[in-house]
CSV table of C-alpha atoms in Angstrom, one decimal:
chain,number,residue,atom,x,y,z
A,157,MET,CA,11.3,11.6,13.7
A,158,LYS,CA,8.9,13.5,15.9
A,159,ASN,CA,6.9,15.7,13.6
A,160,ILE,CA,5.1,14.1,10.6
A,161,GLY,CA,2.7,15.8,8.2
A,162,ILE,CA,0.1,13.9,6.2
A,163,VAL,CA,-1.7,15.4,3.3
A,164,GLY,CA,-4.8,13.4,2.4
A,165,LEU,CA,-6.6,10.9,4.6
A,166,GLY,CA,-8.4,8.6,2.2
A,167,PHE,CA,-8.1,4.9,2.6
A,168,MET,CA,-4.4,4.8,2.0
A,169,GLY,CA,-3.5,8.0,3.9
A,170,SER,CA,-5.6,6.9,6.9
A,171,ALA,CA,-4.0,3.4,6.9
A,172,ILE,CA,-0.5,4.9,6.9
A,173,ALA,CA,-1.5,7.4,9.6
A,174,ARG,CA,-2.8,4.6,11.9
A,175,GLY,CA,0.3,2.5,11.2
A,176,ILE,CA,2.6,5.4,12.1
A,177,ARG,CA,0.6,6.2,15.2
A,178,ARG,CA,0.8,2.6,16.5
A,179,ALA,CA,4.6,2.5,16.1
A,180,SER,CA,5.3,6.1,17.2
A,181,PRO,CA,2.7,7.1,19.9
A,182,GLU,CA,4.9,10.0,20.9
A,183,ALA,CA,5.1,11.6,17.4
A,184,THR,CA,3.1,14.7,16.5
A,185,LEU,CA,0.9,14.1,13.5
A,186,ARG,CA,-0.3,17.1,11.5
A,187,ILE,CA,-3.0,16.6,8.9
A,188,LEU,CA,-4.5,18.3,5.9
A,189,GLU,CA,-7.7,16.8,4.7
A,190,LYS,CA,-10.7,18.5,3.0
A,191,ASP,CA,-13.3,15.9,4.3
A,192,HIS,CA,-14.6,17.0,7.7
A,193,HIS,CA,-15.5,13.5,8.9
A,194,ARG,CA,-12.0,12.2,8.1
A,195,ARG,CA,-10.4,15.1,9.9
A,196,GLU,CA,-12.5,14.6,13.0
A,197,THR,CA,-11.7,10.9,13.1
A,198,ALA,CA,-8.0,11.6,12.8
A,199,VAL,CA,-8.1,14.2,15.6
A,200,GLN,CA,-10.1,12.0,17.9
A,201,GLU,CA,-8.6,8.5,17.2
A,202,LEU,CA,-5.0,9.5,16.4
A,203,SER,CA,-4.6,12.7,18.4
A,204,ALA,CA,-3.7,14.5,15.2
A,205,LEU,CA,-3.4,18.2,14.8
A,206,ASP,CA,-5.8,19.6,12.1
A,207,CYS,CA,-3.9,22.0,9.9
A,208,THR,CA,-6.4,22.2,7.1
A,209,ASP,CA,-7.2,25.8,7.7
A,210,HIS,CA,-3.6,26.8,8.3
A,211,PRO,CA,-1.5,24.5,6.1
A,212,GLY,CA,1.6,26.6,6.6
A,213,GLU,CA,2.0,25.0,10.0
A,214,LEU,CA,2.1,21.5,8.6
A,215,PHE,CA,4.7,22.4,6.0
A,216,HIS,CA,6.9,24.5,8.3
A,217,GLU,CA,6.8,22.2,11.3
A,218,SER,CA,7.0,18.7,9.8
A,219,GLU,CA,10.3,16.8,9.5
A,220,ILE,CA,8.7,14.7,6.8
A,221,ILE,CA,5.6,15.1,4.7
A,222,ILE,CA,3.5,12.2,3.4
A,223,LEU,CA,1.5,13.1,0.3
A,224,ALA,CA,-1.5,10.7,0.0
A,225,VAL,CA,-4.0,12.4,-2.2
A,226,LYS,CA,-5.4,11.0,-5.4
A,227,PRO,CA,-3.2,12.0,-8.4
A,228,GLN,CA,-6.2,13.9,-10.0
A,229,ASP,CA,-6.6,16.0,-6.9
A,230,LEU,CA,-3.0,17.2,-6.8
A,231,THR,CA,-3.6,20.2,-9.1
A,232,ALA,CA,-6.4,21.5,-6.9
A,233,LEU,CA,-4.2,21.7,-3.9
A,234,GLU,CA,-2.4,25.0,-3.2
A,235,LEU,CA,0.8,23.6,-1.7
A,236,PRO,CA,3.8,25.7,-0.9
A,237,THR,CA,7.3,25.0,-2.1
A,238,ILE,CA,8.5,22.0,-0.2
A,239,GLY,CA,12.2,22.6,-0.3
A,240,LYS,CA,14.5,20.3,1.6
A,241,VAL,CA,11.9,18.5,3.7
A,242,PRO,CA,11.6,14.9,2.5
A,243,LEU,CA,8.4,14.3,0.7
A,244,VAL,CA,7.0,10.8,0.7
A,245,SER,CA,4.6,10.3,-2.2
A,246,VAL,CA,1.8,7.6,-2.3
A,247,LEU,CA,0.6,8.9,-5.7
A,248,ALA,CA,0.3,6.1,-8.2
A,249,GLY,CA,1.6,6.9,-11.6
A,250,VAL,CA,3.3,10.2,-10.6
A,251,SER,CA,7.1,10.1,-11.0
A,252,THR,CA,9.4,11.6,-8.4
A,253,GLU,CA,10.8,13.9,-11.1
A,254,SER,CA,7.5,15.5,-12.0
A,255,LEU,CA,6.4,15.8,-8.4
A,256,GLY,CA,9.6,17.3,-7.3
A,257,SER,CA,9.4,19.8,-10.2
A,258,ALA,CA,5.8,20.7,-9.4
A,259,LEU,CA,6.2,21.2,-5.7
A,260,GLY,CA,9.8,22.4,-5.5
A,261,ALA,CA,10.8,19.4,-3.5
A,262,GLU,CA,14.5,18.4,-3.4
A,263,VAL,CA,14.0,15.0,-1.9
A,264,VAL,CA,11.0,12.9,-3.2
A,265,ILE,CA,10.6,9.3,-2.0
A,266,ARG,CA,8.0,7.3,-3.8
A,267,ILE,CA,6.1,4.4,-2.1
A,268,MET,CA,3.4,2.0,-3.1
A,269,PRO,CA,1.7,0.3,-0.2
A,270,ASN,CA,-1.7,-1.4,-0.1
A,271,LEU,CA,-4.6,-1.4,2.2
A,272,ALA,CA,-3.0,-4.0,4.5
A,273,ALA,CA,-0.8,-1.1,5.8
A,274,ASP,CA,-3.8,-0.6,8.2
A,275,ILE,CA,-2.9,-3.8,10.0
A,276,GLY,CA,0.9,-3.7,9.5
A,277,ARG,CA,0.9,-6.4,6.8
A,278,ALA,CA,1.3,-4.4,3.5
A,279,VAL,CA,3.9,-5.0,0.9
A,280,VAL,CA,5.3,-1.5,0.4
A,281,GLY,CA,7.4,-0.7,-2.7
A,282,ILE,CA,9.8,2.2,-2.1
A,283,THR,CA,12.2,4.0,-4.2
A,284,PHE,CA,14.7,6.6,-3.1
A,285,PRO,CA,16.2,9.5,-5.1
A,286,ALA,CA,19.9,10.1,-5.4
A,287,THR,CA,19.4,13.3,-3.3
A,288,VAL,CA,18.4,11.4,-0.2
A,289,THR,CA,20.9,11.4,2.6
A,290,LYS,CA,21.9,8.3,4.5
A,291,GLU,CA,20.3,9.7,7.7
A,292,GLN,CA,17.0,10.5,5.8
A,293,ARG,CA,16.9,7.1,4.3
A,294,GLU,CA,17.3,5.3,7.6
A,295,GLN,CA,14.7,7.6,9.2
A,296,ILE,CA,12.2,6.9,6.5
A,297,LEU,CA,12.8,3.2,6.5
A,298,THR,CA,12.3,3.2,10.3
A,299,LEU,CA,9.1,5.2,10.0
A,300,LEU,CA,7.6,3.0,7.3
A,301,ASP,CA,8.7,-0.4,8.7
A,302,PRO,CA,5.6,-0.8,10.8
A,303,LEU,CA,3.4,-0.8,7.7
A,304,GLY,CA,4.7,-4.2,6.6
A,305,THR,CA,7.3,-5.6,4.2
A,306,LEU,CA,9.4,-2.9,2.6
A,307,LEU,CA,10.5,-3.7,-1.0
A,308,GLU,CA,13.1,-1.3,-2.3
A,309,VAL,CA,13.2,-1.1,-6.1
A,310,PRO,CA,14.4,1.4,-8.7
A,311,GLU,CA,11.7,3.7,-9.9
A,312,ARG,CA,11.3,2.1,-13.3
A,313,LEU,CA,10.0,-1.0,-11.5
A,314,MET,CA,7.3,0.8,-9.4
A,315,PRO,CA,4.6,0.0,-12.0
A,316,ALA,CA,5.3,-3.7,-11.3
A,317,VAL,CA,5.0,-3.1,-7.6
A,318,THR,CA,1.8,-1.2,-8.1
A,319,ALA,CA,0.4,-4.2,-10.0
A,320,VAL,CA,1.4,-6.9,-7.6
A,321,SER,CA,0.9,-5.0,-4.3
A,322,GLY,CA,-1.3,-2.0,-4.8
A,323,SER,CA,-3.7,-3.7,-7.2
A,324,GLY,CA,-2.8,-7.3,-6.4
A,325,ILE,CA,-4.6,-7.3,-3.1
A,326,ALA,CA,-7.9,-6.8,-5.0
A,327,PHE,CA,-7.0,-9.7,-7.3
A,328,VAL,CA,-6.5,-11.9,-4.3
A,329,LEU,CA,-9.8,-10.8,-2.8
A,330,GLN,CA,-11.6,-11.6,-6.1
A,331,PHE,CA,-10.0,-15.1,-6.0
A,332,ILE,CA,-11.2,-15.6,-2.4
A,333,GLU,CA,-14.8,-14.6,-3.4
A,334,ALA,CA,-14.7,-17.0,-6.3
A,335,MET,CA,-13.5,-19.8,-4.0
A,336,ALA,CA,-16.4,-19.0,-1.6
A,337,LEU,CA,-19.0,-19.0,-4.4
A,338,GLY,CA,-17.7,-22.4,-5.6
A,339,ALA,CA,-18.2,-23.7,-2.1
A,340,VAL,CA,-21.7,-22.3,-2.0
A,341,GLN,CA,-22.4,-24.0,-5.3
A,342,GLU,CA,-21.5,-27.2,-3.6
A,343,GLY,CA,-23.8,-26.6,-0.7
A,344,LEU,CA,-22.0,-24.6,1.9
A,345,PRO,CA,-23.8,-21.6,3.3
A,346,TYR,CA,-22.1,-18.4,2.2
A,347,PRO,CA,-20.9,-17.3,5.8
A,348,GLN,CA,-19.1,-20.6,6.2
A,349,ALA,CA,-17.8,-20.6,2.7
A,350,ILE,CA,-16.3,-17.1,2.8
A,351,ARG,CA,-14.6,-17.9,6.2
A,352,ALA,CA,-13.2,-21.1,4.8
A,353,ALA,CA,-11.9,-19.5,1.6
A,354,ARG,CA,-10.4,-16.6,3.6
A,355,ASP,CA,-8.6,-18.9,6.0
A,356,VAL,CA,-7.4,-21.4,3.4
A,357,THR,CA,-5.8,-18.5,1.5
A,358,GLU,CA,-4.1,-17.2,4.6
A,359,SER,CA,-2.9,-20.7,5.6
A,360,ALA,CA,-1.4,-21.2,2.1
A,361,ALA,CA,0.5,-17.9,2.4
A,362,LEU,CA,1.7,-18.8,5.8
A,363,LEU,CA,3.0,-22.2,4.6
A,364,LEU,CA,5.0,-20.5,1.9
A,365,ARG,CA,6.4,-18.0,4.4
A,366,GLU,CA,7.4,-20.7,7.0
A,367,LEU,CA,8.7,-23.4,4.7
A,368,GLU,CA,10.3,-21.1,2.1
A,369,ILE,CA,9.8,-23.6,-0.8
A,370,HIS,CA,8.4,-23.2,-4.3
A,371,PRO,CA,4.6,-23.1,-4.5
A,372,ARG,CA,4.7,-26.1,-6.9
A,373,GLU,CA,6.3,-28.2,-4.2
A,374,LEU,CA,3.4,-27.5,-1.8
A,375,MET,CA,0.9,-28.1,-4.6
A,376,SER,CA,2.5,-31.5,-5.3
A,377,ARG,CA,2.1,-32.5,-1.6
A,378,VAL,CA,-1.7,-32.3,-1.8
A,379,SER,CA,-2.1,-33.6,-5.4
A,380,SER,CA,-2.6,-37.4,-5.0
A,381,PRO,CA,-2.7,-39.4,-8.3
A,382,GLY,CA,-6.2,-39.4,-9.7
A,383,GLY,CA,-7.4,-37.4,-6.7
A,384,THR,CA,-9.6,-34.4,-6.1
A,385,THR,CA,-6.8,-31.7,-6.1
A,386,ILE,CA,-5.3,-32.7,-9.4
A,387,ALA,CA,-8.8,-32.7,-10.9
A,388,GLY,CA,-9.4,-29.2,-9.7
A,389,LEU,CA,-5.9,-28.0,-10.8
A,390,ARG,CA,-6.7,-29.4,-14.3
A,391,ALA,CA,-9.9,-27.3,-14.3
A,392,LEU,CA,-7.9,-24.1,-13.3
A,393,ALA,CA,-5.4,-24.9,-16.1
A,394,ASP,CA,-8.1,-25.4,-18.7
A,395,GLY,CA,-9.7,-22.1,-17.6
A,396,GLY,CA,-6.4,-20.3,-18.1
A,397,LEU,CA,-5.8,-19.2,-14.5
A,398,ASP,CA,-2.1,-18.5,-14.9
A,399,GLY,CA,-2.5,-16.5,-18.1
A,400,THR,CA,-5.4,-14.5,-16.7
A,401,VAL,CA,-3.6,-13.5,-13.6
A,402,MET,CA,-0.5,-12.6,-15.5
A,403,ASN,CA,-2.5,-10.5,-17.9
A,404,ALA,CA,-4.3,-8.8,-14.9
A,405,LEU,CA,-0.9,-7.7,-13.5
A,406,GLU,CA,0.3,-6.7,-17.0
A,407,GLN,CA,-2.7,-4.5,-17.5
A,408,ALA,CA,-2.4,-2.9,-14.1
A,409,ALA,CA,1.3,-2.2,-14.6
A,410,ARG,CA,0.6,-0.8,-18.1
A,411,ARG,CA,-2.0,1.5,-16.7
A,412,SER,CA,0.4,2.7,-14.1
A,413,ARG,CA,3.0,3.5,-16.8
A,414,GLU,CA,0.3,5.3,-18.8
A,415,LEU,CA,-0.5,7.5,-15.8
A,416,GLU,CA,3.1,8.5,-15.6
A,417,GLY,CA,2.8,9.7,-19.1
């Protein structure tokens, strides 16, 4: 896929653009973005073609269009009828049916990445419509693969993916911050505490990936009878960690479904 159009270069749109550029240095990136600084950055760093003042070029020349604006900004955009060009939507809470109807798009693919797409480590939920061809599907999977782990699900499960991936990365960051603050409370300077909490979180994830065993099995390996770890795990249980995290994902998924209306 040689010609790619990207509408919207906020945090997510920019992360996707950088991921695509890393994997496809030969591709032509056409952008449409109202913010001057973001446009200039994309032109300079990604060799993108700025089509903001002549959007027709982006829509006529692109083989695929990635729509990465905020849902509330969609109505302010004067977009032409998309037609048969595959449209990849990053809009949380906007169904493929409503987007296809609003933009006259025959093929709408919905994805939900997170900010780790910027470094090729995102979990990317993706749902394909029945109208997608086998060739289009393969091209889009190849295009998005550099962003991270692709998780193909039916559209009804996209709110769950939004909760665990799109919002979940923020929940993990809050946990890392809480770990660091706990270490500070026990005497570690914050710069050391945040590095330790960050790297411990990463190492736990890597162990799960490499060993492919249940988290409980790993937890049991570091929980000596009467030891420090089991004392801490008891405190987490008393504080309702499991229920709180489950509720956070439930609320995020519920909000996603509410946005879909």
